[in-house]
Amino acid sequence: MAEQKKKILEVKNLQTSFYTHLGEVQAVRGVSYDLFEGEVLGIVGESGSGKSVSALSIMRLIEEPGVIKEGSSIIFDGVDITELDNKEMSEYRGNDIAMIFQDPMTSLNPVYSIKNQMVEVIRRHTDMNPEEALKRAKELLGMVGIPDPEQQIHDYPHQFSGGMRQRALIATAISCNPKLLIADEPTTALDVTIQAQIIELLKKLQEEIGMTIILITHDLGVIAELSTHVIVMYGGMMMEKGTVEDIFYNPQHPYTKGLHKSIPKVGEKNKERLVPIEGSPPDLMAPPAGCPFSPRCPHAMKICLEKPAPLFEVSESQVSACWLQDDDAPDVAGYKKYKGAK
Amino acid sequence: MANKDFEFISREEKLDSEQTRRSLTYWQDVWRRLKKNRLAMIGLIGVIIIVLFGILGPIFTPYKYSDQVLDFSNLPPRFDIYNIADDEYIFLTKEYRVLETTSKGELISRIDNIHKDQVNKIYYFAKEYEVTLEANTVGNYTPTETLGANAVYSTKWGIALEDSTNAAGVIAQIVYIHPNSPFQGVLMEGDSFDIQSNQNLTEIMLLADPNSTSSASTLIEGRMGSQAVIDALEANNGVEYFVVGDPQIEVNFSYKLMDPEDRPAGYEDVLITVTYEGKELTEKSDTVSNSTYLWGTDSLGRDILTRVMYGARISLAVAFVATIVNFIIGITYGSISGYKGGGVDNFMMRVVDIINSIPLTLYVILLMVVLRDVVIDVTLFGRYFVIFKGGSGLGTIIFALGSVYWVGMARLVRGQILGLKEQEYVLAARTIGVSTTKIITRHLVPNAMGPIIVSMTMMIPSAVFTEAFLSFIGLGVSAPQASWGTLANDALSGLTTYPYQLFFPAAAIAVTMLAFNFLGDGLRDALDPRLRKG
Amino acid sequence: MRSYYVKRFFSAIFTILIIATITFFLMRMIPGGPFTRERQVPDEILAALNARYNLDDPLFIQYLNYMKGLVTFDLGPSFRILGYSVNDLIREGFPTSAKIGILATILIVSVGIPVGIISALKQNSPIDYFVMFMATLGVTLPSFVIATFIIYFFAGQLGWIPSNGLNSPLAYIGPTIALSGYSLSFVARLTRSSMLEVLRQDYVRTARANGISEFKVIGKHALKNALIPVITYIGPMIAAILTGSFVIEKVFALPGMGGYFVESVTNRDYTVIIGMTVFYAAFYIIMVFLVDIAYSMIDPRIKLSS
């Protein structure tokens, strides 16, 4: 089934580091995945897990002193975009790949009107004249649910509420029908009711246009709402990858299980206590030699401290990077053994 | 073997493997970040050095800031010496005074100038040996002063003003002496002399100046010498000369005028050749540092190093005290305004707005003008008390600076307090009944301390700046005390001839400014890493 | 929004009146009076002088008279320069000061801002280090040091420019540079740090993520935001130029207002001190008012906070 779909994005061994004066911060350490047309890939992980940096790497928006390291490749629509120069890349940005960010309050330029900012982007990537671009911008605002686009398009960002700003940003991002939309924590900075509206909006867009989306969040609820596939990241590395059903119903990595246990489940009959994951995320300046989660893992073994686990194939659609899946590992309830480390 | 790798490990082992950094307190962290900032550390060391320079420096110098040695006025920190005999060296100043020095540049004494022959450009010095100095000079002076109808001036040497005419003759007053004039040191500005009766110490004649358009104009000329020389001169020139003092041996110093256009490139205004016992010493022997006055002397022969050290005391004292005054007023005002809020805050900030709406320097000037003349006194129970005495002392400057510059601090503190008072710990303190004063002093001010310290660090150089500015426009401390600004102002008139007199105080100001700015920038970055520039 | 400007305008007028009042009473605090000199003036003459200048009226009447004069733009006579009124002195000195001040402002804006932007874009390059070095020097050297350095080196040693007066176009160079030195350096530093700050903002990242060309990201999106703090600084900058001119006019021997002001301070010519302070303050307040208007035109958020 997956073979019939077009592969839009192929990320291979993505490594991104920041060379600060204190040393190298290895934000992303070898992440690989494929993304097919129409899929919604959720990348989940806590702060500092490298999820945002991996998304910015796809946009090639890593700023000094950050560097996408040699050996990484990001093939978008058949082109390795790590090879492009900045000018060529800017043809892709906003046009083929668009991105919306976490904080709508600061993501719009305060000194230009919404109209100015939207028309600028539309005209950058199309041949429309100003009138056509303005018409298109109003359509888009209407589409994302701004009540009175005719009037409100002339407003400045400070006259918009947070939710409206995020809508305007989404409208701008989809203005050129991008093949891929990256949403970096699009709801984190918003009120809960607004969060739901934005999720609804993204869902609507996905259903209506069939847009391919990478959704970055630390909120498993949002993932469950929107995603078809999920990647769980920790300490700059991929811990587990699978369909949304795999990750929610058959998690095979202690970190994923820990995440599930630490979230309250509304309406659940058995009154399980919330279990926090002990400890704190690793220092990316000097990451552990082995599995980044090993210092906090309830089932850590000696090898976990020494060597990062390979990706064990759990099923056709699911992989997990945990040594418990190795044939030699002791049996632990809830974890199965799978052969064939990738 | 492989199986061993798959043994579970204990919690302790896991924690050991976890790499955590030592946690630091806020101020430890600030200090750590500050130490990493090289410029800030240079600034800190600079500040320490400057403060030590001002406090301890004067202990190590043999001079007082007010010691005057007129014979040694206007001496540079480095000069050329001529070896005229074994272990005997002379140094010719820009004013054509001859000073005896050692080979190491220590000054011994001035060799008296006993006669000047302007017609033949010959100078005579009293000493056991003979020295002939030959100088090619280009005197090129354009007077800027407006001269009255009776003015007499020479574009080369100076200006004399005809004051009055009496029975004896014409009384003239010297109003300006050019620094290159050979009369420097012999004649002073303000000297009056009777032109015809020659009753002054120095015999002076006025000769017609060929360049002048005024009919009354005359060139001032003085002559001194021994009887023998004078006889010879009179024989040659047919001019009458007079004897002054009791010169022992004649030494002469001759002089040629040179047109500026003919001056070879690279030549200084005055080219000096020294002849000793008939042998011409065209080459200077050495250029040595002034070991008696390391940074040279000013126009009254005072040691510049000592004066810059005392200047540091005054400039820094003004800056530190004014900053502390600002700190106290600013914190009190700002925290009350911020904490009370509402109408009180509104009124207090309106006052600040009004004060802020004109340039602060203008206020300071006004206050200085008023304060230096104000004496507030009372007579109580038959006794006389002086409550406040103005004048151009340190107190006045500190008062003026301190009473004006607090507005910036008040605004800053208010802004901080406004943000902090909404914090939960303040609410918590209030719910358990902590008094307002205690909330302000224990909870709010300490948490606002970071920006306050940065602002204070930045206030010190700006106070130094303002004090220098005030002194420069003549509102500074009174002579013989001097701040860096006063020193710079004093050096201004002789700038072209004695640039080092300006260099040292100006460098002191600049180094202080740099040091405090670097430190302040570093502190700001260290206190708030988010504000870090780049 | 218009009411905001009207409100600001009236508050400016009110502030000028308060400053005039404070200055008037401050000057009257000085014991003696304007004719007290080192040499004792005979009482009859003193009385005549006081009567001539209405100084024998009650203080309050004098104040009213002064304020009446102020409203009709008459700042009274000078007590020391006979035959001159304060208005005459301002009329004579202000054009010179204004010429240098305008030239300095043009220099600051046209050099300081571009240099700051270039420095920010080339952060940590040799150009950046050079600009920052010069700018740091510029804010640490008092203007009289810069002025005397220019006179010593460019006028004295090299002979390129005249050392005083304003008789040739070349003569404007020295005072203009010396007067703008501090603010020029400050503006360059401020533009640089503000540009760096803005370049880190989310909306710049958004613009880049939308494929806007780098030229437009910097020239349009970043620049306008980066200029906001620079425009805010222009208010205080006017103050720096005003007070800086006291020193510059003295060092370069220019017949400007600053020179008269400093002279009146040393001569204790009280009417001139009061008059010129009020003039300076009014000028400053009006300039800051104009800067505020310009500011509200650039930043759309400002209109809300009226």
Tab-separated table of C-alpha atoms in Angstrom, chain A residues 230-232 237-243 246-247 250-257 291 293 308-326 334-342:
chain	number	residue	atom	x	y	z
A	230	VAL	CA	4.928	8.802	14.770
A	231	ILE	CA	8.624	9.173	15.585
A	232	VAL	CA	9.649	9.313	19.225
A	237	MET	CA	18.171	10.192	18.537
A	238	MET	CA	15.191	8.288	17.277
A	239	MET	CA	13.853	5.888	19.963
A	240	GLU	CA	10.900	4.406	18.200
A	241	LYS	CA	9.038	4.815	14.947
A	242	GLY	CA	5.755	3.397	13.754
A	243	THR	CA	2.188	4.092	12.775
A	246	ASP	CA	1.849	0.980	16.804
A	247	ILE	CA	3.039	3.724	19.071
A	250	ASN	CA	2.087	-1.499	21.143
A	251	PRO	CA	4.933	0.736	22.339
A	252	GLN	CA	8.177	-1.250	22.440
A	253	HIS	CA	10.592	1.269	23.877
A	254	PRO	CA	10.845	2.019	27.606
A	255	TYR	CA	10.838	5.754	26.857
A	256	THR	CA	7.630	5.573	24.827
A	257	LYS	CA	6.049	3.520	27.579
A	291	CYS	CA	21.537	4.851	24.653
A	293	PHE	CA	17.781	7.200	27.738
A	308	PRO	CA	23.484	2.927	21.362
A	309	ALA	CA	20.942	0.343	20.368
A	310	PRO	CA	20.369	-0.380	16.672
A	311	LEU	CA	16.861	-0.166	15.247
A	312	PHE	CA	15.114	-3.456	15.833
A	313	GLU	CA	12.270	-4.168	13.469
A	314	VAL	CA	9.189	-4.758	15.581
A	315	SER	CA	6.855	-5.116	12.627
A	316	GLU	CA	6.714	-4.038	9.034
A	317	SER	CA	5.741	-0.567	10.120
A	318	GLN	CA	7.476	-0.288	13.495
A	319	VAL	CA	11.096	-0.060	14.659
A	320	SER	CA	12.458	0.411	18.155
A	321	ALA	CA	15.964	1.301	19.324
A	322	CYS	CA	16.182	-0.745	22.506
A	323	TRP	CA	18.594	-3.471	23.507
A	324	LEU	CA	15.740	-5.350	25.206
A	325	GLN	CA	14.777	-6.466	21.746
A	326	ASP	CA	18.093	-8.258	21.304
A	334	GLY	CA	5.704	-6.139	27.853
A	335	TYR	CA	8.737	-6.289	25.594
A	336	LYS	CA	9.059	-8.792	22.797
A	337	LYS	CA	12.186	-9.792	20.999
A	338	TYR	CA	12.541	-9.080	17.369
A	339	LYS	CA	15.222	-10.140	15.060
A	340	GLY	CA	17.035	-8.217	12.441
A	341	ALA	CA	18.571	-5.045	13.658
A	342	LYS	CA	18.615	-2.651	10.740
